[in-house]
CSV table of C-alpha atoms in Angstrom, one decimal:
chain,number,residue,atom,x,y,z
Q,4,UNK,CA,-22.4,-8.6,27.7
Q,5,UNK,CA,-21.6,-8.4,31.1
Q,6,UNK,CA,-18.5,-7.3,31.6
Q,7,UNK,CA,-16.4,-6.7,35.7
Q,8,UNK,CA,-13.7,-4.5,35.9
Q,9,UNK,CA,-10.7,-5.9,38.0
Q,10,UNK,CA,-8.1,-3.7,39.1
Q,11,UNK,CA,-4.8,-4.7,41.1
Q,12,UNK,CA,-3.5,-2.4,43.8
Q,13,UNK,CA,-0.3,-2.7,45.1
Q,14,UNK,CA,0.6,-1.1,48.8
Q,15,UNK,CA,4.3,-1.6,50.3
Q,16,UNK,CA,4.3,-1.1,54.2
Q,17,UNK,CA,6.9,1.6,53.2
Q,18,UNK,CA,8.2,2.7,50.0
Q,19,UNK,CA,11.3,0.7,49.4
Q,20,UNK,CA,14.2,1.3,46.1
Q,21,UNK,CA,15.0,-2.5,46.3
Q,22,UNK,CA,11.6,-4.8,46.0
Q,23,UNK,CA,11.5,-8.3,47.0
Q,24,UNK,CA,11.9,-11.5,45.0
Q,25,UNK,CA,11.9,-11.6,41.5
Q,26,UNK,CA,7.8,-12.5,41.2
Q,27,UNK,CA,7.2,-9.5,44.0
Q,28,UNK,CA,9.1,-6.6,43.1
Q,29,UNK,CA,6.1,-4.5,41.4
Q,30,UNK,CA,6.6,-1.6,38.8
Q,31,UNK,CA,5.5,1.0,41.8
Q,32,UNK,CA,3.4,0.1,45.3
Q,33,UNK,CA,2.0,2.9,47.2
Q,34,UNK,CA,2.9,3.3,50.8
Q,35,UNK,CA,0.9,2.5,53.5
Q,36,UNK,CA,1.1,5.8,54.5
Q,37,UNK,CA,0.2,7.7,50.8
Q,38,UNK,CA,-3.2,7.9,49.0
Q,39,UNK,CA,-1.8,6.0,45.8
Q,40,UNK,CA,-2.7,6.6,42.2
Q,41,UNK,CA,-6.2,4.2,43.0
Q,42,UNK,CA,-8.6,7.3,44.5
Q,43,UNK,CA,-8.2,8.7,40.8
Q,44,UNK,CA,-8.7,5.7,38.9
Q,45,UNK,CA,-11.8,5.5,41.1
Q,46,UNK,CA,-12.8,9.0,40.5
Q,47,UNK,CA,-12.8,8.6,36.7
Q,48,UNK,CA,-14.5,5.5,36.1
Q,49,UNK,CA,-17.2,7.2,38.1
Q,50,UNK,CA,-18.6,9.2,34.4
Q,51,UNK,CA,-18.3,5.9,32.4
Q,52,UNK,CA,-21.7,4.8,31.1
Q,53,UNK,CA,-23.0,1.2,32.3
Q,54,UNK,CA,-20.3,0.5,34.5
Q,55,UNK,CA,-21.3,-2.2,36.7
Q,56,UNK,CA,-19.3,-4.5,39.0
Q,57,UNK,CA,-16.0,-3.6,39.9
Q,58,UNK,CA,-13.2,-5.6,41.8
Q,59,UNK,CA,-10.7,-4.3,43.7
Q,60,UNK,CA,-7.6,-6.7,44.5
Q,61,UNK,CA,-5.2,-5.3,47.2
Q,62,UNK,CA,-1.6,-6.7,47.5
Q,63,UNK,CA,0.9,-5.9,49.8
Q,64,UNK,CA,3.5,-7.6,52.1
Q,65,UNK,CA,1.7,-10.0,55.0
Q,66,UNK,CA,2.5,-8.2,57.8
Q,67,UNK,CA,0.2,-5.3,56.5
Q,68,UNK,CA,-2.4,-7.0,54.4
Q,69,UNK,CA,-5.4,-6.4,57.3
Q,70,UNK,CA,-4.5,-2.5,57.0
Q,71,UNK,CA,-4.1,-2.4,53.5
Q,72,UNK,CA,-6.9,-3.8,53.1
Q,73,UNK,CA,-9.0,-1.7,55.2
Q,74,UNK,CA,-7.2,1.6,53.8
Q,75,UNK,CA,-8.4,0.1,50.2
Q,76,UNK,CA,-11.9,-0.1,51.3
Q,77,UNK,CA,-11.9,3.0,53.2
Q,78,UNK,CA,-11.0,5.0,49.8
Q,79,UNK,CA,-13.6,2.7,47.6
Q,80,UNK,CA,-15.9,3.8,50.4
Q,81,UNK,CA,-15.5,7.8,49.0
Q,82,UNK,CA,-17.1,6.8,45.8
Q,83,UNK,CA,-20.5,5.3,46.4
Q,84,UNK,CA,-21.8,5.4,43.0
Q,85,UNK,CA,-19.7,3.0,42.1
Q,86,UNK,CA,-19.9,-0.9,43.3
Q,87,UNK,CA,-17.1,-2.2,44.1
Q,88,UNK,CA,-15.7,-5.2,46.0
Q,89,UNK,CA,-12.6,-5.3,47.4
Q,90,UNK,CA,-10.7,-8.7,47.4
Q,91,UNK,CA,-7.8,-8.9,49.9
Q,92,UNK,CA,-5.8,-11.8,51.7
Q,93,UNK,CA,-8.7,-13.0,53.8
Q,94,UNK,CA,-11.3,-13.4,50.5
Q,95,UNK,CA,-8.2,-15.2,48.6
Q,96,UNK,CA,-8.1,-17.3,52.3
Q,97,UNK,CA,-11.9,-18.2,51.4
Q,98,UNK,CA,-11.1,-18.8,47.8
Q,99,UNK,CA,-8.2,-21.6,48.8
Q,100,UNK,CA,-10.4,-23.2,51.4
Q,101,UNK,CA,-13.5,-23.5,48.7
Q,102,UNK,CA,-11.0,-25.0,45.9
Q,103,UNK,CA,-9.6,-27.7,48.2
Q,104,UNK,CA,-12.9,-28.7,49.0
Q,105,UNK,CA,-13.6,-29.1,45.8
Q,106,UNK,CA,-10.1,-30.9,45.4
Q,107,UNK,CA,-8.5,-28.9,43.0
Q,108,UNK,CA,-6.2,-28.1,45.8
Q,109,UNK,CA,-4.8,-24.4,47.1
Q,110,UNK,CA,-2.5,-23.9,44.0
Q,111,UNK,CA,-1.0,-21.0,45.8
Q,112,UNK,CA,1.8,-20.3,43.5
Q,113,UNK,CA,-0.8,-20.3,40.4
Q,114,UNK,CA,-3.7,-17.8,42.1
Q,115,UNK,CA,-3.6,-15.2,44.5
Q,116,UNK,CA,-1.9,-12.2,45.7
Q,117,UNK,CA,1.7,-12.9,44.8
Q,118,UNK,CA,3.3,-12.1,41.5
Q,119,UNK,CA,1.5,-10.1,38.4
Q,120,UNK,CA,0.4,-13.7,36.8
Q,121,UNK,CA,-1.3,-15.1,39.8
Q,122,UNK,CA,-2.9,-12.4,40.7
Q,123,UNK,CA,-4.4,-11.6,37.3
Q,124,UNK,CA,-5.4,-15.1,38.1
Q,125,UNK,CA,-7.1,-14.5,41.0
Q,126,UNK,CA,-9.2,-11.9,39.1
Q,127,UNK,CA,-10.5,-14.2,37.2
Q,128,UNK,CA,-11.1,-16.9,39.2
Q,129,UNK,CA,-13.6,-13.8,41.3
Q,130,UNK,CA,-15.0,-13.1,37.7
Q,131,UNK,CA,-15.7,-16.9,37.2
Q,132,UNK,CA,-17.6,-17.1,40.8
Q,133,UNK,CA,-19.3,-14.0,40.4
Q,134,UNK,CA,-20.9,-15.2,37.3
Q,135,UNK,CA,-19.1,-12.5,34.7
Q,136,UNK,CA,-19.0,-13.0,31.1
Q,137,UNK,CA,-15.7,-11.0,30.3
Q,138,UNK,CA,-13.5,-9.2,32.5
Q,139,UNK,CA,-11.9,-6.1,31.7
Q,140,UNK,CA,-8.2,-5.6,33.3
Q,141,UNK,CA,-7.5,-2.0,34.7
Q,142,UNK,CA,-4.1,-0.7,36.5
Q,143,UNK,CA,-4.4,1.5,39.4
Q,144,UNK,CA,-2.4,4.1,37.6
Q,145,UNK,CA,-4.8,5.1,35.1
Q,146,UNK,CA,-7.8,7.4,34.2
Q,147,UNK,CA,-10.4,6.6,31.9
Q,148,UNK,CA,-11.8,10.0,30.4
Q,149,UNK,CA,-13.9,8.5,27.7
Q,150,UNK,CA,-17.3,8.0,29.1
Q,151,UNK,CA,-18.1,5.0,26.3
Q,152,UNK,CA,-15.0,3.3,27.6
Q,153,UNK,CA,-16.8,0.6,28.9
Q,154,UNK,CA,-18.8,0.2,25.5
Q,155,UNK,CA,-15.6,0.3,23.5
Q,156,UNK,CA,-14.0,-2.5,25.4
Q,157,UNK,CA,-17.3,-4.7,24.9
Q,158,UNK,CA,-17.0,-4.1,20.8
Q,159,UNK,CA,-16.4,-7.2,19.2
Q,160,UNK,CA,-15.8,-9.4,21.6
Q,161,UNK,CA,-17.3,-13.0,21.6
Q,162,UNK,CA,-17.9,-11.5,17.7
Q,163,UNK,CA,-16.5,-13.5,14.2
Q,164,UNK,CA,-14.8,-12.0,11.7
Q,165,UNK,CA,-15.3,-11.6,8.5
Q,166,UNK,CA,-12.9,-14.7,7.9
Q,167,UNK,CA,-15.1,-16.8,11.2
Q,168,UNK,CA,-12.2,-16.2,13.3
Q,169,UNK,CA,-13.7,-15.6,17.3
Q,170,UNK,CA,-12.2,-12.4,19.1
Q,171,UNK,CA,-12.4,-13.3,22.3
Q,172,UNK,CA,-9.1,-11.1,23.6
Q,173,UNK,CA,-8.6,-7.6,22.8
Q,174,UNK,CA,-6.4,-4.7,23.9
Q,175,UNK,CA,-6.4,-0.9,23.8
Q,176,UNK,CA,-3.6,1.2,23.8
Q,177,UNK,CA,-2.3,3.7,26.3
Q,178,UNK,CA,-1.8,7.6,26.2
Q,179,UNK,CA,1.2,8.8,28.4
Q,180,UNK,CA,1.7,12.0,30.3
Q,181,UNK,CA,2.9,13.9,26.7
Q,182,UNK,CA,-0.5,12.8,25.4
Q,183,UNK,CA,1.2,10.3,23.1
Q,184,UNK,CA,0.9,6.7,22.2
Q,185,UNK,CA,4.4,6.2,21.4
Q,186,UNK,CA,7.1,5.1,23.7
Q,187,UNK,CA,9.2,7.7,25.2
Q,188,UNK,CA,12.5,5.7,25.2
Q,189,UNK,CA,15.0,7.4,24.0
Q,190,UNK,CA,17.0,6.1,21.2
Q,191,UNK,CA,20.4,6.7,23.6
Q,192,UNK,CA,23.9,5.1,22.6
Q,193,UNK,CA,23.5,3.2,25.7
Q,194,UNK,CA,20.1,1.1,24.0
Q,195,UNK,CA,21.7,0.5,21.4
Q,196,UNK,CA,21.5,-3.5,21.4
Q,197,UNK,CA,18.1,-2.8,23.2
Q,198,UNK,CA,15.7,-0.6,21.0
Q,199,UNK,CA,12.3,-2.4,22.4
Q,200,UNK,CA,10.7,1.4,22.3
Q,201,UNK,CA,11.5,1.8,19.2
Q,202,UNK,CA,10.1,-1.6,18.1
Q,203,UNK,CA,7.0,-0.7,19.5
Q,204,UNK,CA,6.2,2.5,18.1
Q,205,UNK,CA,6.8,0.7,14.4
Q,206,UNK,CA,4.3,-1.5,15.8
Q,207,UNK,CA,1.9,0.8,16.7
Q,208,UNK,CA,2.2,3.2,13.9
Q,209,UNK,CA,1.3,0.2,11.7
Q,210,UNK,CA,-1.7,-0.9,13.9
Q,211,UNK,CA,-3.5,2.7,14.2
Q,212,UNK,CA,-3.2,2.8,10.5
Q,213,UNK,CA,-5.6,-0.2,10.0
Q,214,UNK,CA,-8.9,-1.1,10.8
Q,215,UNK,CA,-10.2,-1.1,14.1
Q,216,UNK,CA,-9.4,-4.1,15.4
Q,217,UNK,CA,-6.4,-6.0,14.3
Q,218,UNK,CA,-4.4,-8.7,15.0
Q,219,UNK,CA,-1.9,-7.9,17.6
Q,220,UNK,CA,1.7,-8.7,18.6
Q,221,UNK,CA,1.5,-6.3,21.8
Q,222,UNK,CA,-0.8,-6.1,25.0
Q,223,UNK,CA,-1.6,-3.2,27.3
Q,224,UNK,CA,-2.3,-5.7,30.4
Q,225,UNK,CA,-4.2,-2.5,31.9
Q,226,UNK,CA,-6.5,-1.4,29.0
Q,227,UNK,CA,-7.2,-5.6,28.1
Q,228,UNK,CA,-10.7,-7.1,27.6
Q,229,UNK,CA,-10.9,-10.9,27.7
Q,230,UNK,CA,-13.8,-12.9,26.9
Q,231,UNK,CA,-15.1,-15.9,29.1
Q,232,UNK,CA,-14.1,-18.8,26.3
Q,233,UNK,CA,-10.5,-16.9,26.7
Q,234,UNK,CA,-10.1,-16.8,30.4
Q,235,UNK,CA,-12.5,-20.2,31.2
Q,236,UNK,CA,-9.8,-21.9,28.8
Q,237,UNK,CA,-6.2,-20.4,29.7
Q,238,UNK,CA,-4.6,-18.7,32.5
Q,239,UNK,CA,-2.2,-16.4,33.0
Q,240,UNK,CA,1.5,-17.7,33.6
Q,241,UNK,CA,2.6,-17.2,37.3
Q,242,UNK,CA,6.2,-17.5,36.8
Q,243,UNK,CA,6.8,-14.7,34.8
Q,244,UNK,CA,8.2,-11.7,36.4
Q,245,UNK,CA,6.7,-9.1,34.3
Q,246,UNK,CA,5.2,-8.5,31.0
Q,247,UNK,CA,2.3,-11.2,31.9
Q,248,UNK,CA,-0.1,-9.7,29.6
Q,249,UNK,CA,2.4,-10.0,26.4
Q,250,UNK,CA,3.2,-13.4,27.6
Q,251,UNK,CA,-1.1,-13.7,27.2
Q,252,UNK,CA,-1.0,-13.3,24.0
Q,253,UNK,CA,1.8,-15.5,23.0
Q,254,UNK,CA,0.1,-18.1,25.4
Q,255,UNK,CA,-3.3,-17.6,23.3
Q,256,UNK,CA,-1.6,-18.2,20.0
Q,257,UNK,CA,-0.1,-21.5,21.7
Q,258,UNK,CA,-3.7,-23.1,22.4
Q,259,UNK,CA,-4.7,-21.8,19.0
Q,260,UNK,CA,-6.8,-18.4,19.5
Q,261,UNK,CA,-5.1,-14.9,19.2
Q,262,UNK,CA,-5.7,-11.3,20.5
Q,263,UNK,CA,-6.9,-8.2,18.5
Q,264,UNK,CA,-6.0,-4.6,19.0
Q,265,UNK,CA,-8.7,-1.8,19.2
Q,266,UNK,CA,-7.4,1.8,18.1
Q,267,UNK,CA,-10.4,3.4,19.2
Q,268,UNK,CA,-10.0,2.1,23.2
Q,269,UNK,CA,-7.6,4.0,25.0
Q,270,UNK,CA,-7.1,5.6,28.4
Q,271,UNK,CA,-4.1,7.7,30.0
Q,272,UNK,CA,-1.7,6.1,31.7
Q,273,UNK,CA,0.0,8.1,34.6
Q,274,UNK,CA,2.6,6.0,36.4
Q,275,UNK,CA,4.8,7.3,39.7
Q,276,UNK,CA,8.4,7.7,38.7
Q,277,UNK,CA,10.2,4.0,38.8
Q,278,UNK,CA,12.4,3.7,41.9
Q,279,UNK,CA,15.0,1.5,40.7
Q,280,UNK,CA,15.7,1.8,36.9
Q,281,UNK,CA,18.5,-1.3,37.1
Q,282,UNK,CA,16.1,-3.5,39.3
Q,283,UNK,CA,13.3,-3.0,37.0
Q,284,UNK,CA,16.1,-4.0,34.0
Q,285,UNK,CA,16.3,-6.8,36.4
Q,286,UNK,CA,13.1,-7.9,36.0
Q,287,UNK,CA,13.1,-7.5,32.7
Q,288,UNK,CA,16.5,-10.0,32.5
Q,289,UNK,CA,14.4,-12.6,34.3
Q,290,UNK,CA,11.4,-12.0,32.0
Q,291,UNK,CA,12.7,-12.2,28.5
Q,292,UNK,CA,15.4,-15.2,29.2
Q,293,UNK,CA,12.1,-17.2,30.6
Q,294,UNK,CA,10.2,-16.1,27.9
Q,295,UNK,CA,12.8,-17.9,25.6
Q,296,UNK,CA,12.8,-20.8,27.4
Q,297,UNK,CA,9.2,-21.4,27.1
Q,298,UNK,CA,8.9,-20.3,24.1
Q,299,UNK,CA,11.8,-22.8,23.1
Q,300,UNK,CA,9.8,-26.0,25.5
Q,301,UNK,CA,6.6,-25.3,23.4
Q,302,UNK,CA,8.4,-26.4,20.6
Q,303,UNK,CA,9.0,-29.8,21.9
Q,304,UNK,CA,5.2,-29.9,22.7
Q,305,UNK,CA,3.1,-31.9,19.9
Q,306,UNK,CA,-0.5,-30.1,21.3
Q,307,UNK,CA,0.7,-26.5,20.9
Q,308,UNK,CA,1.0,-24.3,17.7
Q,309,UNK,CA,4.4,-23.1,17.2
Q,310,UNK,CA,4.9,-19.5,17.5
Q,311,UNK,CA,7.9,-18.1,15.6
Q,312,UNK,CA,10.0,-14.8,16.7
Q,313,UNK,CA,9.3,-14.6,12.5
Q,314,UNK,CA,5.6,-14.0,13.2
Q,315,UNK,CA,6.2,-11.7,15.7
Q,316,UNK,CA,8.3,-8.5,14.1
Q,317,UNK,CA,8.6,-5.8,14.6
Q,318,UNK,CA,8.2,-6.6,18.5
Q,319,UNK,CA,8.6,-8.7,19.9
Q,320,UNK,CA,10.2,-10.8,18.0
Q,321,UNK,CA,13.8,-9.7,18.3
Q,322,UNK,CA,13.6,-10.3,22.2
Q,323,UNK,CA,12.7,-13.9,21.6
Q,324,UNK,CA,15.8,-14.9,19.8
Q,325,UNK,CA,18.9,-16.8,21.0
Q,326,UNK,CA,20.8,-13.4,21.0
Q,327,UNK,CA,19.1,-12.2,23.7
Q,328,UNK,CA,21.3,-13.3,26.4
Q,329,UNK,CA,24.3,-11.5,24.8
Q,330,UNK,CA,22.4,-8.3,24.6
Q,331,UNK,CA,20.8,-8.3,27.9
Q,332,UNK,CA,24.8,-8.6,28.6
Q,333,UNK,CA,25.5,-5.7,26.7
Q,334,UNK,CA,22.8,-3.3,27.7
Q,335,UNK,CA,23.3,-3.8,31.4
Q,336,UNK,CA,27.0,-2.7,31.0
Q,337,UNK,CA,26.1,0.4,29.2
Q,338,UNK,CA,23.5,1.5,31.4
Q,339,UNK,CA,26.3,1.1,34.2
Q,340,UNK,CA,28.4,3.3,32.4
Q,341,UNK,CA,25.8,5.8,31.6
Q,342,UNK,CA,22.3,6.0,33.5
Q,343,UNK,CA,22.7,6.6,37.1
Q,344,UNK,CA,21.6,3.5,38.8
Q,345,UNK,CA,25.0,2.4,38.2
Q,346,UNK,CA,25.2,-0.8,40.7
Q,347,UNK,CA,21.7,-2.2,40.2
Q,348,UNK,CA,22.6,-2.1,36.5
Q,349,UNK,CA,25.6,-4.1,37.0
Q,350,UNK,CA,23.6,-6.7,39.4
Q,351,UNK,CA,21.6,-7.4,36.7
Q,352,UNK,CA,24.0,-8.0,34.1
Q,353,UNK,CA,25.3,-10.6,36.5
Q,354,UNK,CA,22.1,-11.8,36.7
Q,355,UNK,CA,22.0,-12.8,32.9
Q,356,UNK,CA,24.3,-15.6,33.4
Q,357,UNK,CA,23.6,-16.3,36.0
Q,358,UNK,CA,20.1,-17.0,38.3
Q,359,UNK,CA,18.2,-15.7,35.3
Q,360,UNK,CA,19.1,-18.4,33.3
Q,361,UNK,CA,18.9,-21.3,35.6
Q,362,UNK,CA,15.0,-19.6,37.2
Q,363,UNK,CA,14.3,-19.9,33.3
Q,364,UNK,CA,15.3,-23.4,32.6
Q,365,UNK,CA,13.5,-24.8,35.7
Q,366,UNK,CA,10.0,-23.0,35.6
Q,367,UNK,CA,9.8,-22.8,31.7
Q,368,UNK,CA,7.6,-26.2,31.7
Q,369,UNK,CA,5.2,-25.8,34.9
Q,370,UNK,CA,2.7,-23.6,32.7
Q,371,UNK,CA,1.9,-25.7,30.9
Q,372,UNK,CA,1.4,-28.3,33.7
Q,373,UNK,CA,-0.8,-25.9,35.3
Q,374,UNK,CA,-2.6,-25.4,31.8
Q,375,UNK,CA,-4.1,-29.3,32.1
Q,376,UNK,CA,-5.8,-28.1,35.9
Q,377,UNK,CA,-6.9,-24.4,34.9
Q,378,UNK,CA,-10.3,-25.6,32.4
Q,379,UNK,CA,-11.4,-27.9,35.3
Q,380,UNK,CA,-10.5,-25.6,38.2
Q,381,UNK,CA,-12.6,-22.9,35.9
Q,382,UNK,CA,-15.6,-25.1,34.9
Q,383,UNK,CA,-16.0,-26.4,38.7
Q,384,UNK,CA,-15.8,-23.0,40.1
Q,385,UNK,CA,-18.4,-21.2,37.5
Q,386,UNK,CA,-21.4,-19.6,39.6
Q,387,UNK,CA,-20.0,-21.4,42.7
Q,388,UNK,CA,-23.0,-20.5,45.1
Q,389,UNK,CA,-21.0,-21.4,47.8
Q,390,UNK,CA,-17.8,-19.4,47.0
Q,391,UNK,CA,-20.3,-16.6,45.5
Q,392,UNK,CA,-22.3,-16.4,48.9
Q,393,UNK,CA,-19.2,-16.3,51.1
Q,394,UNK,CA,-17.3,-13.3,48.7
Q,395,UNK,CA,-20.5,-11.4,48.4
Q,396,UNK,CA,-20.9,-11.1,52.0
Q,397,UNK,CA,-17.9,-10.6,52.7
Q,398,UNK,CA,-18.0,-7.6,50.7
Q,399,UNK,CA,-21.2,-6.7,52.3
Q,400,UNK,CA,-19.6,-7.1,55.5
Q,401,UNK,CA,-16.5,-4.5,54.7
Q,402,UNK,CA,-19.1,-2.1,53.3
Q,403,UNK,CA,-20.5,-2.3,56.6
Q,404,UNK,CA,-17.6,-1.9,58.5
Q,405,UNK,CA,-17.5,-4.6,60.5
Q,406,UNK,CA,-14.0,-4.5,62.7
Q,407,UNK,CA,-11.7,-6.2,60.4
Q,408,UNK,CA,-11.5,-7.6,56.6
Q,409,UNK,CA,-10.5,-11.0,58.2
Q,410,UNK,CA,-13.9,-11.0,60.6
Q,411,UNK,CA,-15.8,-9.8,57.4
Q,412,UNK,CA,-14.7,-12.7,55.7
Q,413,UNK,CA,-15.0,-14.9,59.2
Q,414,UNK,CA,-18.8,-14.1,59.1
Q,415,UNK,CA,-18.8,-14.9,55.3
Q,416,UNK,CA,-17.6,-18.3,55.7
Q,417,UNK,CA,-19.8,-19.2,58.3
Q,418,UNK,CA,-23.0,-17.3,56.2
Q,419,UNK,CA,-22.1,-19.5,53.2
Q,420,UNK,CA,-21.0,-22.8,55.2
Q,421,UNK,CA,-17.3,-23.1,53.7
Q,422,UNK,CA,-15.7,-25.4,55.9
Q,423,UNK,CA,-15.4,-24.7,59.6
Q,424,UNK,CA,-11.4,-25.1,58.7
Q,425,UNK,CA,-11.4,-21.3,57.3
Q,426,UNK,CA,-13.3,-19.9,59.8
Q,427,UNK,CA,-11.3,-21.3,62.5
Q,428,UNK,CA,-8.2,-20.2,60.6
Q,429,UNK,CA,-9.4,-16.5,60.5
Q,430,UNK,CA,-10.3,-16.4,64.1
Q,431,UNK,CA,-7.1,-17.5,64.7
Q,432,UNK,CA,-5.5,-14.7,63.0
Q,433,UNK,CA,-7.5,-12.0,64.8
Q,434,UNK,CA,-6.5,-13.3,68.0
Q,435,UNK,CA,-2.9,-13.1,66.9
């Protein structure tokens, strides 16, 4: 196969406790200022055997996305063994202008640089252009030390099973600082209506267990392997707030297909301490009350398979039940009483009644609205020469180091003749 490796970035213009709305408040953004956690993902990947493209997609606030940008490419640029292409604001710019022309519209909510969904999105609309049978998802806070990573994210995929059944979306798993798979949530008085860490080591004792690759009821969205028949048929949902890649899986088993856990993938996953423990819970509020709701519209859907909370035990099933409300309730009080984030934690239990719910009830339909455009937006995008030309010398052009990311892609445009429109746009910008 031919697999590209997409990793998110995610730089803050300074480092913040309090993130922005509910689909841009990330688990951690490096400063403008600070090196990040990327450099050493970079580093790593640099001993894996027949690596081959990789893409880079930078996300920060707009007043900073020409400098993040350019700091992204200026640490790619330490690692020239490795080929990668950095995707920033003005390649997502190129991106809208090539899908209006092609009158799928911008869909600016559904791909791009804005939310964990759409820009998961994004990745694969690049993968789609570029010509990439399967994309494999990293985070930026990882390192890969297993040099036949690459190879062990390719096994089985676009393979049968014995039963016939296509794996065409698997996961790996995660080792954490303590050199463990198993979640380090404590089982604390305070978790007591909330025990999802403790649901998901039951889950994952069970699937290392078994055979190599098993059905799965959990995702690791940055050790995640999807096939093109996967990602050419469904999208990821861009009204989620977090938890996209679980929300995958229950999307795949929706249309019909299903995702399969390999216990011999794995990297190590090395996160920056979480600012905000209670605006994280926050997130997770807005998260599992949608997921409900969507999860309780699919049901009144006639095309879709019904996916039962039954099916789904030991996680996560419980935190797709009508309890969940009460216990998000719950939780959030006895954080507030015993974790130090005290006020966050009692925002958010507000939030549980409150704008959580109602954010659910109105988005929970609008993926699958977006679900009847994604196969077309896909199959009229696939080996684009047009879109291809403009991002591959835009890239070209960074490499180069031509003044700015926006002139790089200004130059692209006009190279692959995308409407005048975007380059006008861009040269507009600069002269702001």
């Amino acid at each position: 196969m031919n697999p590209v490796i997409v990793i998110p970035t995610f730089v803050s213009a300074r480092r913040r406790k309090e993130g922005g709305g509910v689909l841009t408040t990330y688990d951690h953004a490096t400063p403008i200022s600070a090196p990040g956690e990327l450099p050493r993902l970079l580093h790593s990947l640099q001993k894996v055997r027949g690596i081959g493209q990789i893409v880079v997609l930078v996300v920060s606030e707009p007043s900073i996305e020409n400098q993040a940008a350019e700091k992204v490419q200026t640490q790619v640029s330490q690692y020239p063994s490795l080929n990668v292409a950095v995707v920033g604001a003005p390649e997502l710019a190129l991106i809208q202008q090539r899908m209006e022309q092609l009158g799928l519209g911008k869909l600016q909510k559904e791909i791009g640089l804005s939310g964990y969904g759409a820009i998961r999105n994004l990745g694969l609309v690049v993968a789609n252009t570029l010509g990439f049978d399967s994309v494999v998802f990293l985070d930026d806070d990882e390192v890969v030390d297993d040099a036949d990573f690459l190879q062990k994210a390719m096994y089985g995929l676009g393979k049968l099973t014995k039963k016939g059944i296509p794996i065409l979306a698997k996961t790996g798993f995660y080792f954490n600082s303590e050199g463990t798979y198993f979640s380090k949530s404590q089982d604390k008085w305070y978790n007591h209506f909330w025990q999802q860490g403790k649901a998901f080591n039951k889950m994952m004792a069970k699937a290392m267990r078994g055979p190599r690759l098993s059905r799965s009821n959990h995702v690791c969205g940055g050790c995640l392997a999807l096939h093109k028949e996967a990602f050419k048929r469904l999208s990821f949902d861009p009204w989620i707030a977090r938890g996209e890649d679980l929300d995958y899986m229950l999307d795949l088993r929706m249309y019909g297909s299903d995702i399969w856990l390999d216990n011999q993938w794995s990297l190590r996953h090395l996160p920056p301490e979480t600012e905000s423990e209670g605006t994280r819970f926050r997130q997770d509020i807005f998260r599992w009350l949608y997921e409900f709701r969507k999860m309780e519209y699919s049901r009144t859907q006639i095309d879709l398979l019904q996916v039962k909370p039954s099916s789904l035990e030991p996680y996560p099933g419980p935190f797709l039940e009508p309890g969940i409300t009460r216990r998000i309730r719950l939780t959030a009080f006895l954080r507030s009483l015993a974790r130090p984030d005290k006020k966050a934690y009692r925002r958010a239990a507000k939030a549980a009644t409150g704008e959580a719910t109602t954010y659910a009830r109105r988005n929970c339909s609008k993926y699958f609205e977006f679900q009847f455009v994604w196969p077309e937006l896909m199959a009229r995008m696939e080996n684009d020469q047009i879109l291809r030309t403009a991002l591959i010398q835009s890239a070209a052009q960074r490499q180069l180091g031509v003044d700015s990311p926006r002139q790089a892609a200004a130059v692209a445009a006009q190279a692959a003749g995308i409407d005048p429109g975007v380059t006008s746009e861009i040269r507009l910008n600069i002269a702001e």
